[in-house]
XYZ file of C-alpha atoms in Angstrom:
588
model
C 22.559 -19.759 68.479
C 21.901 -15.521 67.349
C 18.440 -15.542 67.301
C 16.017 -12.831 66.589
C 12.045 -14.119 67.445
C 9.274 -12.770 65.318
C 6.407 -13.781 64.166
C 5.309 -16.005 66.941
C 8.855 -17.098 67.915
C 10.114 -17.717 63.670
C 13.823 -16.873 63.757
C 15.422 -14.927 60.856
C 19.047 -15.138 62.330
C 18.959 -18.327 63.514
C 21.243 -21.097 61.183
C 21.456 -25.401 63.152
C 24.326 -26.234 63.075
C 24.755 -30.382 61.030
C 24.941 -28.557 57.963
C 21.451 -27.435 57.750
C 20.337 -24.804 57.343
C 16.874 -23.406 58.931
C 16.072 -20.105 58.762
C 13.413 -18.668 56.562
C 16.438 -17.096 54.474
C 17.251 -20.494 53.549
C 16.185 -22.635 50.103
C 14.099 -24.908 51.657
C 11.800 -23.572 53.665
C 10.928 -21.230 51.708
C 10.233 -23.452 49.264
C 7.372 -24.676 51.864
C 6.059 -21.459 52.719
C 5.933 -20.825 49.261
C 3.762 -24.179 48.494
C 1.417 -23.217 51.443
C 0.418 -20.076 50.353
C -0.387 -21.355 47.138
C -2.039 -24.157 48.908
C -4.112 -21.353 50.707
C -5.217 -19.548 47.663
C -6.392 -22.854 46.015
C -8.532 -22.910 48.757
C -10.033 -19.598 49.088
C -10.541 -20.140 44.892
C -12.858 -22.384 45.488
C -15.492 -19.748 47.580
C -15.861 -19.062 44.752
C -18.361 -22.094 43.558
C -16.887 -22.036 40.017
C -14.326 -24.973 40.880
C -14.353 -28.462 42.413
C -11.281 -29.943 45.392
C -8.607 -31.172 43.105
C -9.041 -35.171 42.168
C -5.918 -37.006 43.159
C -2.982 -37.242 41.223
C -3.610 -40.822 41.213
C -6.071 -43.386 41.294
C -8.172 -42.740 45.216
C -8.270 -46.650 46.613
C -11.367 -47.381 47.873
C -10.707 -50.774 49.059
C -10.707 -49.265 52.673
C -13.280 -46.437 52.571
C -15.828 -47.284 55.181
C -18.231 -47.355 52.358
C -16.002 -51.217 51.208
C -15.454 -52.240 54.397
C -19.230 -52.769 55.065
C -20.384 -53.676 51.358
C -17.252 -56.340 51.956
C -19.162 -58.326 55.759
C -19.775 -61.426 55.693
C -22.867 -62.827 56.822
C -22.063 -63.370 60.271
C -20.480 -59.646 60.693
C -23.868 -58.550 58.722
C -26.777 -60.207 61.014
C -24.246 -58.872 64.483
C -25.034 -55.133 62.247
C -28.728 -55.804 62.292
C -29.523 -57.779 65.709
C -26.962 -54.703 67.895
C -29.180 -51.498 65.109
C -32.440 -53.605 67.048
C -31.169 -53.524 70.668
C -30.406 -50.075 70.039
C -33.592 -49.136 68.545
C -35.508 -50.991 71.195
C -33.274 -49.007 73.851
C -33.433 -44.885 71.891
C -37.522 -45.747 72.156
C -37.008 -47.582 76.826
C -34.411 -45.785 78.131
C -33.574 -42.380 76.251
C -36.805 -41.055 74.959
C -39.337 -38.315 77.577
C -42.230 -39.776 75.921
C -41.556 -43.538 77.095
C -41.666 -42.922 80.584
C -42.538 -39.077 82.712
C -39.927 -40.680 85.334
C -37.222 -39.841 81.942
C -38.439 -36.374 81.700
C -37.048 -35.412 85.282
C -33.267 -35.923 83.895
C -34.420 -34.999 80.245
C -32.771 -38.594 78.270
C -32.277 -38.018 74.414
C -29.766 -40.061 72.610
C -26.488 -37.991 71.966
C -27.002 -36.420 75.148
C -24.123 -34.713 76.815
C -21.257 -37.239 77.502
C -21.079 -36.440 81.014
C -25.311 -36.945 81.774
C -25.496 -39.265 79.763
C -22.355 -41.476 81.097
C -24.205 -43.129 84.514
C -27.206 -44.393 82.333
C -24.883 -45.707 79.017
C -23.175 -47.790 81.584
C -26.767 -50.056 82.529
C -27.623 -50.727 78.753
C -27.332 -53.685 76.646
C -26.239 -51.634 74.386
C -22.262 -50.583 76.709
C -22.137 -54.236 77.197
C -21.953 -55.140 73.274
C -19.576 -51.964 72.659
C -17.073 -53.111 75.555
C -17.247 -56.857 73.623
C -16.113 -55.138 70.849
C -12.888 -55.717 69.289
C -11.334 -52.286 68.581
C -7.595 -52.597 67.685
C -5.431 -49.830 67.893
C -5.619 -47.020 70.305
C -3.576 -44.548 68.319
C -3.843 -41.036 70.109
C -3.272 -40.545 73.942
C -1.486 -39.444 76.061
C 0.658 -41.165 78.706
C 0.465 -39.119 81.729
C -4.104 -39.394 81.971
C -4.498 -42.878 81.006
C -5.123 -44.159 83.961
C -8.464 -44.027 86.775
C -7.608 -40.995 89.280
C -9.027 -42.988 92.393
C -5.640 -45.390 91.415
C -3.242 -42.765 90.705
C -4.827 -40.799 94.463
C -4.635 -44.375 96.215
C -1.092 -45.729 94.742
C 0.025 -42.108 95.888
C -1.521 -42.412 99.181
C 0.462 -46.585 99.470
C 3.391 -45.419 98.384
C 6.194 -44.746 101.596
C 7.469 -41.723 100.797
C 5.205 -39.938 98.572
C 4.952 -35.909 100.001
C 2.549 -33.763 98.672
C 2.873 -29.158 99.442
C 1.252 -26.474 98.316
C 2.225 -22.448 97.596
C -0.292 -21.604 100.490
C -2.255 -23.071 103.261
C -5.253 -25.232 102.672
C -7.706 -23.251 104.793
C -11.130 -23.317 102.905
C -12.666 -24.315 99.705
C -12.196 -21.226 97.998
C -8.283 -21.620 98.329
C -8.194 -25.821 97.627
C -9.733 -24.604 94.739
C -7.181 -22.690 93.066
C -3.715 -23.365 94.583
C -0.229 -24.298 93.411
C -0.395 -28.134 94.473
C 2.590 -30.257 93.476
C 3.629 -33.960 95.063
C 6.986 -35.163 95.249
C 9.150 -38.104 97.160
C 10.910 -36.808 99.577
C 12.788 -38.873 102.344
C 12.804 -36.186 105.023
C 8.598 -35.049 104.799
C 8.934 -37.468 107.875
C 10.162 -34.927 110.394
C 6.946 -32.070 109.548
C 4.265 -35.389 109.621
C 2.871 -33.699 113.262
C 1.734 -30.030 110.554
C -0.655 -29.610 108.879
C -1.770 -28.777 105.370
C -5.071 -27.809 106.064
C -4.253 -25.181 109.113
C -3.366 -21.176 108.768
C -0.365 -22.009 110.751
C 0.913 -23.791 107.072
C 4.385 -23.189 106.013
C 4.368 -22.729 101.782
C 6.012 -25.466 99.982
C 6.497 -27.373 103.138
C 6.653 -31.398 101.679
C 3.731 -33.422 104.263
C 3.403 -36.561 103.738
C 0.689 -37.150 101.143
C -0.867 -40.041 103.799
C -0.515 -37.438 106.935
C -2.326 -34.946 104.819
C -4.874 -37.250 103.861
C -6.083 -38.064 106.699
C -6.104 -34.745 108.627
C -8.433 -33.598 105.337
C -10.952 -31.618 106.487
C -14.992 -32.907 106.382
C -14.199 -36.637 105.625
C -10.769 -37.927 105.062
C -9.246 -39.985 102.751
C -11.926 -40.806 101.476
C -13.377 -36.971 101.048
C -8.826 -36.169 100.340
C -8.893 -38.944 97.137
C -13.324 -37.442 96.374
C -10.896 -33.403 96.070
C -7.785 -34.678 94.237
C -9.978 -36.420 91.764
C -12.334 -32.466 91.005
C -8.812 -30.619 90.158
C -7.741 -32.817 88.280
C -10.162 -33.836 85.863
C -13.005 -31.787 84.122
C -16.395 -32.294 86.318
C -19.326 -31.933 84.804
C -20.431 -28.645 85.392
C -16.948 -27.673 83.628
C -17.633 -29.505 80.642
C -21.405 -27.756 80.329
C -19.835 -24.016 80.445
C -19.624 -24.150 76.574
C -19.937 -19.690 77.935
C -16.756 -19.491 79.079
C -15.212 -21.151 76.072
C -12.230 -23.261 75.474
C -9.841 -21.131 77.098
C -11.138 -21.897 80.536
C -11.623 -24.806 80.473
C -8.108 -25.734 79.092
C -6.969 -23.943 82.050
C -8.291 -26.449 84.511
C -6.514 -29.420 82.279
C -3.611 -27.177 82.508
C -3.273 -27.500 86.345
C -4.153 -31.040 86.217
C -1.060 -31.582 84.011
C 1.061 -29.570 86.660
C -0.429 -31.630 89.218
C -0.079 -35.480 88.262
C 3.343 -36.364 86.813
C 4.362 -35.603 90.913
C 3.253 -38.862 91.257
C 3.539 -40.473 87.856
C 7.130 -39.989 87.051
C 8.508 -41.573 90.655
C 9.762 -44.927 89.156
C 8.091 -47.321 91.233
C 4.269 -45.780 91.169
C 4.951 -45.342 86.783
C 5.891 -48.869 86.592
C 2.491 -50.003 88.400
C 1.079 -47.071 86.421
C 2.596 -48.544 83.369
C 0.867 -52.121 84.327
C -2.434 -50.725 84.952
C -2.999 -49.416 81.476
C -1.944 -52.059 79.495
C -4.521 -53.527 81.686
C -7.175 -51.859 81.599
C -6.475 -51.987 77.717
C -6.176 -55.300 77.245
C -9.776 -55.692 78.947
C -11.354 -53.052 77.229
C -9.988 -55.520 73.940
C -7.546 -53.057 72.719
C -4.436 -54.691 72.091
C -2.216 -52.181 70.549
C -1.364 -48.509 72.198
C 0.881 -45.698 70.422
C 1.191 -43.147 73.682
C 2.693 -39.261 73.528
C 4.613 -38.826 76.123
C 6.920 -35.924 77.315
C 9.991 -37.756 78.205
C 11.621 -34.128 79.326
C 9.316 -34.602 82.329
C 11.063 -35.150 85.311
C 11.550 -38.711 86.830
C 12.610 -39.469 89.964
C 13.901 -42.975 90.151
C 13.449 -45.180 92.914
C 14.153 -43.576 96.563
C 15.640 -40.642 94.799
C 14.641 -36.400 95.673
C 16.559 -35.523 92.390
C 14.420 -36.019 88.742
C 17.073 -37.433 86.106
C 17.922 -35.237 83.752
C 18.298 -37.682 81.069
C 14.899 -39.039 79.024
C 16.582 -42.208 78.353
C 15.384 -42.794 81.914
C 12.278 -42.732 81.127
C 12.578 -44.724 78.108
C 14.273 -47.342 79.439
C 11.697 -47.687 82.418
C 8.681 -47.487 79.476
C 10.734 -49.998 77.473
C 11.215 -52.761 80.450
C 7.531 -52.772 81.100
C 6.166 -52.894 77.622
C 8.195 -56.129 77.074
C 7.690 -56.886 80.983
C 4.193 -57.183 80.637
C 3.392 -58.539 77.134
C 5.445 -61.983 78.569
C 3.121 -61.894 81.247
C 0.408 -63.797 81.718
C -1.496 -60.514 81.920
C -0.074 -59.960 78.457
C -1.300 -62.384 76.912
C -2.814 -60.929 73.909
C -1.202 -57.965 74.320
C 0.402 -56.641 70.467
C 2.697 -54.009 72.585
C 2.989 -50.282 72.840
C 5.199 -47.323 71.165
C 5.804 -44.215 72.036
C 5.189 -41.060 69.971
C 7.699 -37.964 71.382
C 6.187 -35.202 72.714
C 7.419 -31.766 73.180
C 4.905 -29.136 73.706
C 4.318 -26.502 71.110
C 4.705 -22.841 72.808
C 8.979 -24.010 73.643
C 11.632 -21.714 72.175
C 13.752 -22.705 69.248
C 16.475 -23.085 71.683
C 14.483 -25.621 73.648
C 12.553 -27.570 71.414
C 15.935 -28.123 68.852
C 17.230 -29.779 71.962
C 14.411 -32.045 72.991
C 15.062 -33.058 69.228
C 18.485 -33.893 68.873
C 17.610 -36.500 71.779
C 15.074 -38.033 70.416
C 17.274 -38.342 67.582
C 20.153 -39.579 70.143
C 17.466 -42.280 71.704
C 15.570 -43.117 68.908
C 19.263 -45.308 67.737
C 19.121 -46.556 70.979
C 15.569 -47.191 71.505
C 15.022 -48.360 68.080
C 11.382 -50.583 69.621
C 10.339 -47.636 71.651
C 9.694 -43.668 69.307
C 7.229 -44.580 67.097
C 7.310 -40.660 65.717
C 7.246 -36.909 66.257
C 4.691 -34.545 67.240
C 4.454 -31.160 69.420
C 1.300 -31.534 71.718
C -0.183 -28.690 74.535
C -3.275 -26.047 73.320
C -3.095 -25.776 69.912
C -4.873 -22.136 69.673
C -2.377 -19.672 72.090
C 1.195 -22.335 71.396
C 3.358 -21.907 68.467
C 1.828 -22.442 64.919
C 3.069 -25.245 63.343
C 3.982 -22.161 60.881
C 6.358 -20.723 62.996
C 7.437 -23.866 64.032
C 8.191 -24.898 60.391
C 12.160 -23.786 60.175
C 12.600 -26.324 63.660
C 10.191 -29.812 61.542
C 12.182 -29.054 58.953
C 15.445 -29.065 60.572
C 14.725 -32.645 62.764
C 12.977 -34.262 59.393
C 16.993 -33.140 57.460
C 18.025 -34.394 60.376
C 16.337 -38.207 59.939
C 17.240 -38.442 56.668
C 21.283 -37.621 56.799
C 21.053 -39.890 59.750
C 18.921 -42.856 58.189
C 16.487 -42.717 60.733
C 12.992 -42.986 60.496
C 10.920 -41.176 63.487
C 8.177 -39.706 61.533
C 5.689 -36.889 62.531
C 1.846 -36.963 64.302
C 0.952 -34.391 64.272
C -1.481 -31.921 66.369
C -2.998 -29.712 63.902
C -6.989 -28.243 63.485
C -7.838 -28.585 66.621
C -9.769 -25.473 66.768
C -12.932 -24.118 66.718
C -11.929 -21.540 63.859
C -11.649 -21.093 60.748
C -9.484 -19.364 58.559
C -7.586 -18.796 61.822
C -3.571 -19.434 62.627
C -4.319 -22.058 64.289
C -6.813 -23.826 61.882
C -3.548 -23.133 59.484
C -2.378 -25.871 60.521
C -3.817 -28.328 58.911
C -1.899 -26.759 55.569
C 1.187 -27.572 57.505
C 1.013 -30.857 59.083
C -0.403 -31.902 55.628
C 2.694 -30.361 53.855
C 5.274 -31.675 56.120
C 3.817 -34.997 55.562
C 2.575 -36.257 58.790
C 0.794 -39.523 58.836
C -2.123 -39.157 60.675
C -3.535 -35.031 62.138
C -4.298 -35.475 65.329
C -8.188 -33.791 66.117
C -8.345 -32.473 63.009
C -11.970 -31.154 64.122
C -11.857 -28.247 61.683
C -10.616 -30.658 58.656
C -14.078 -30.488 57.522
C -13.951 -26.656 56.386
C -11.666 -27.905 53.882
C -12.366 -29.053 50.565
C -8.520 -29.081 49.248
C -7.100 -30.289 52.633
C -9.700 -32.884 53.054
C -8.980 -34.215 48.887
C -5.167 -33.880 50.204
C -6.417 -36.272 53.109
C -7.805 -38.656 51.081
C -5.555 -39.078 48.054
C -2.269 -39.147 50.918
C -4.281 -41.641 52.665
C -3.902 -39.704 56.073
C -5.478 -41.192 58.726
C -7.318 -39.020 61.243
C -7.357 -39.109 65.213
C -10.405 -38.750 65.909
C -10.804 -37.901 69.856
C -15.589 -37.392 70.205
C -15.720 -37.179 74.051
C -12.680 -34.522 74.666
C -14.215 -32.369 71.516
C -16.865 -31.998 74.000
C -15.775 -32.314 77.513
C -13.259 -29.122 75.640
C -16.491 -27.321 74.724
C -15.163 -27.434 71.281
C -18.756 -29.541 70.413
C -22.049 -29.538 72.346
C -22.170 -32.828 71.831
C -21.103 -35.848 69.595
C -24.340 -35.345 67.960
C -22.794 -31.820 66.256
C -19.028 -33.361 65.792
C -17.519 -33.312 62.574
C -16.710 -36.396 61.878
C -20.061 -37.645 59.993
C -18.874 -34.813 57.093
C -16.033 -36.833 56.650
C -15.844 -40.268 56.908
C -19.095 -39.324 54.159
C -16.733 -37.477 52.469
C -13.912 -40.047 51.605
C -11.423 -39.761 54.566
C -10.018 -42.234 56.861
C -10.318 -42.170 60.367
C -9.967 -43.890 64.158
C -11.472 -42.984 67.674
C -8.892 -42.529 70.457
C -9.562 -40.934 73.988
C -7.446 -38.539 74.770
C -7.429 -37.901 77.840
C -9.623 -40.334 79.851
C -8.479 -39.876 83.225
C -8.643 -36.139 83.221
C -11.988 -36.003 80.480
C -14.542 -38.062 82.173
C -14.407 -41.833 80.351
C -12.548 -42.443 83.772
C -10.960 -45.761 82.500
C -7.671 -46.254 80.315
C -10.114 -47.945 77.308
C -12.424 -47.138 73.927
C -15.303 -48.192 75.317
C -16.863 -44.631 76.236
C -16.173 -42.581 73.005
C -17.559 -46.218 70.426
C -20.354 -46.152 72.802
C -21.173 -42.310 72.042
C -20.310 -42.156 68.182
C -22.444 -46.033 67.434
C -25.500 -43.710 69.916
C -24.601 -40.556 69.038
C -24.473 -41.695 64.562
C -27.234 -43.103 62.753
C -25.881 -44.264 60.565
C -23.090 -45.421 62.005
C -24.211 -48.276 63.124
C -21.657 -51.384 64.072
C -20.876 -51.957 60.667
C -19.035 -47.456 60.673
C -17.239 -48.989 63.924
C -16.134 -51.783 62.770
C -14.218 -49.410 60.177
C -12.985 -47.016 62.425
C -11.684 -50.252 64.478
C -10.402 -51.556 61.317
C -8.541 -48.184 59.951
C -6.958 -47.950 63.580
C -4.486 -51.446 63.252
C -4.264 -50.019 59.542
C -2.803 -47.000 60.726
C -0.518 -48.126 63.364
C 2.496 -47.624 63.365
C 3.934 -51.180 64.328
C 7.068 -51.168 63.078
C 9.472 -48.861 61.857
C 9.287 -48.095 58.069
C 9.731 -45.507 55.332
C 7.543 -43.549 53.670
C 6.863 -45.694 50.769
C 6.623 -49.110 52.634
C 4.023 -47.247 54.901
C 1.694 -46.286 52.591
C 1.845 -49.511 50.239
C 1.180 -50.955 53.458
C -1.230 -49.049 53.777
C -2.786 -49.753 50.635
C -2.326 -53.234 51.165
C -3.906 -54.048 54.358
C -4.894 -57.208 55.067
C -2.398 -58.482 52.559
C 1.296 -56.451 53.634
C 4.620 -57.630 54.010
C 4.797 -57.652 57.968
C 3.123 -55.970 61.073
C 0.489 -54.664 59.756
C -1.190 -57.194 57.313
C -0.642 -59.951 60.398
C -2.420 -57.376 63.158
C -5.297 -56.618 60.433
C -6.192 -60.990 60.020
C -5.273 -61.342 63.306
C -8.583 -58.354 64.307
C -10.091 -59.599 61.104
C -10.424 -62.838 62.882
C -12.146 -61.190 66.529
C -14.120 -58.940 64.470
C -15.588 -62.694 62.441
C -15.885 -64.420 66.918
C -17.217 -61.430 68.110
C -19.943 -61.605 65.338
C -21.079 -64.532 65.835
C -20.822 -64.692 70.102
C -23.649 -61.240 69.575
C -25.920 -63.397 66.534
C -25.347 -66.425 69.266
C -25.778 -64.185 72.130
C -29.002 -61.656 71.577
C -30.384 -63.115 68.445
C -33.921 -64.270 68.087
């Protein structure tokens, strides 16, 4: 394939085979670019103040807005909502007000304070107990490698025979240990180097040492301190999350470094199987019954006892499918609806690499149709290739799916940025025009009235990740998060946790994000929280659906045919049961 990279990665000469031209000169791409530019001009025209956003082309269905959910609450749910509001008000005065106690002023506690500072206190409250018990429906936005508590991950690595660690320099002091490159991998021969110490100057860079040996020899504390050190290396610490003056790119460098360390542990088959069971178990304990996780099948997977990674992403698909079905059939998995994978490529890849990855996705969709629910491109959005530059590749992918009669919809990250009018911000235009069924983060969507109108009329759900947005410095705290502005304008959304093991939640569940929203947004309440949970079920991709089936199912909701309607009715029963429990437990 001849390729000339220009303008952030678009190829003017690239011609993909399979009968669909996908370059800047093709009619399909040119028509799309024209539509996108027209939409941008329409948005800009509203700045004069003389226009209002266009009305949807068909009447907006309000049967599942936040307002309608509240309006249709049962007597039991209304009572529970009132009780929870009372408990919240009492705790605001007793636990979150410095005026209530001089001892609180030392820590300056207040409602809606930054998450990592609030976490030790919030987990002692009655509101936390209530949120933990609430049925949360589905988790629709998370990344597989960052879904299980890091302490569990490293303790599991220490217990796994053959799991080894190496570094690119001797880890002789705290300064070096802060930035050195570290890798994990299964190795049969590392025992030959067991007497070497990765912490001493004579360590040979790149030599694999049994991780249990390295941990036991960790300076100043052995295994316990080793695990604590690795947790700090692979997560955004409390101090780092507060350093807003350093900007978003700085904290993303730490996150990307963490993602380079963990795969050597998580993607060793025996640990991956345990990891998945831990992931699903923790979700179910937190009243989350369905998950759609993003995973990048290109990640090297080492099967049991192998020192060489498999090059076939189908092996990962096989492991994932196997463990999902095993968990659903187990006693521990009773009540778990299941899981699907949103296939994730990396947005900074070249065109050749992205097309290769898309081909694998299409091939494996035919083998694992129940596993693969959609496609996305992930990674730090600001420095990565824009969706505008990726338009030819994405249109090619959609064309191939149509030709081969496959349903692999787009669930695109878009607008995870603090910018306005930037190329990253403009990813929202492309994602909506490409027909993305949900938008990952969409943090900057609130700045765009025309796009808000389109998101409403097309019933596009925002997968909002409040704690992630705060810890990664897109917002200073939950109080200044833009999601309430979207909800108040009728945009549908759900709450998600993104990368909880790396961002401070420390668990796979959703309770921390639910609690933060409830505490930080005065007018949300239990009713609003319930509406967000219901949305997560309504917009779940439980089974393959063509575009019209998807749209009609979203609109039909509880009356929808197939799995959507069934799961929504099951969630409603669980919701009513929870509201009854609140009334019995806390009613006066």
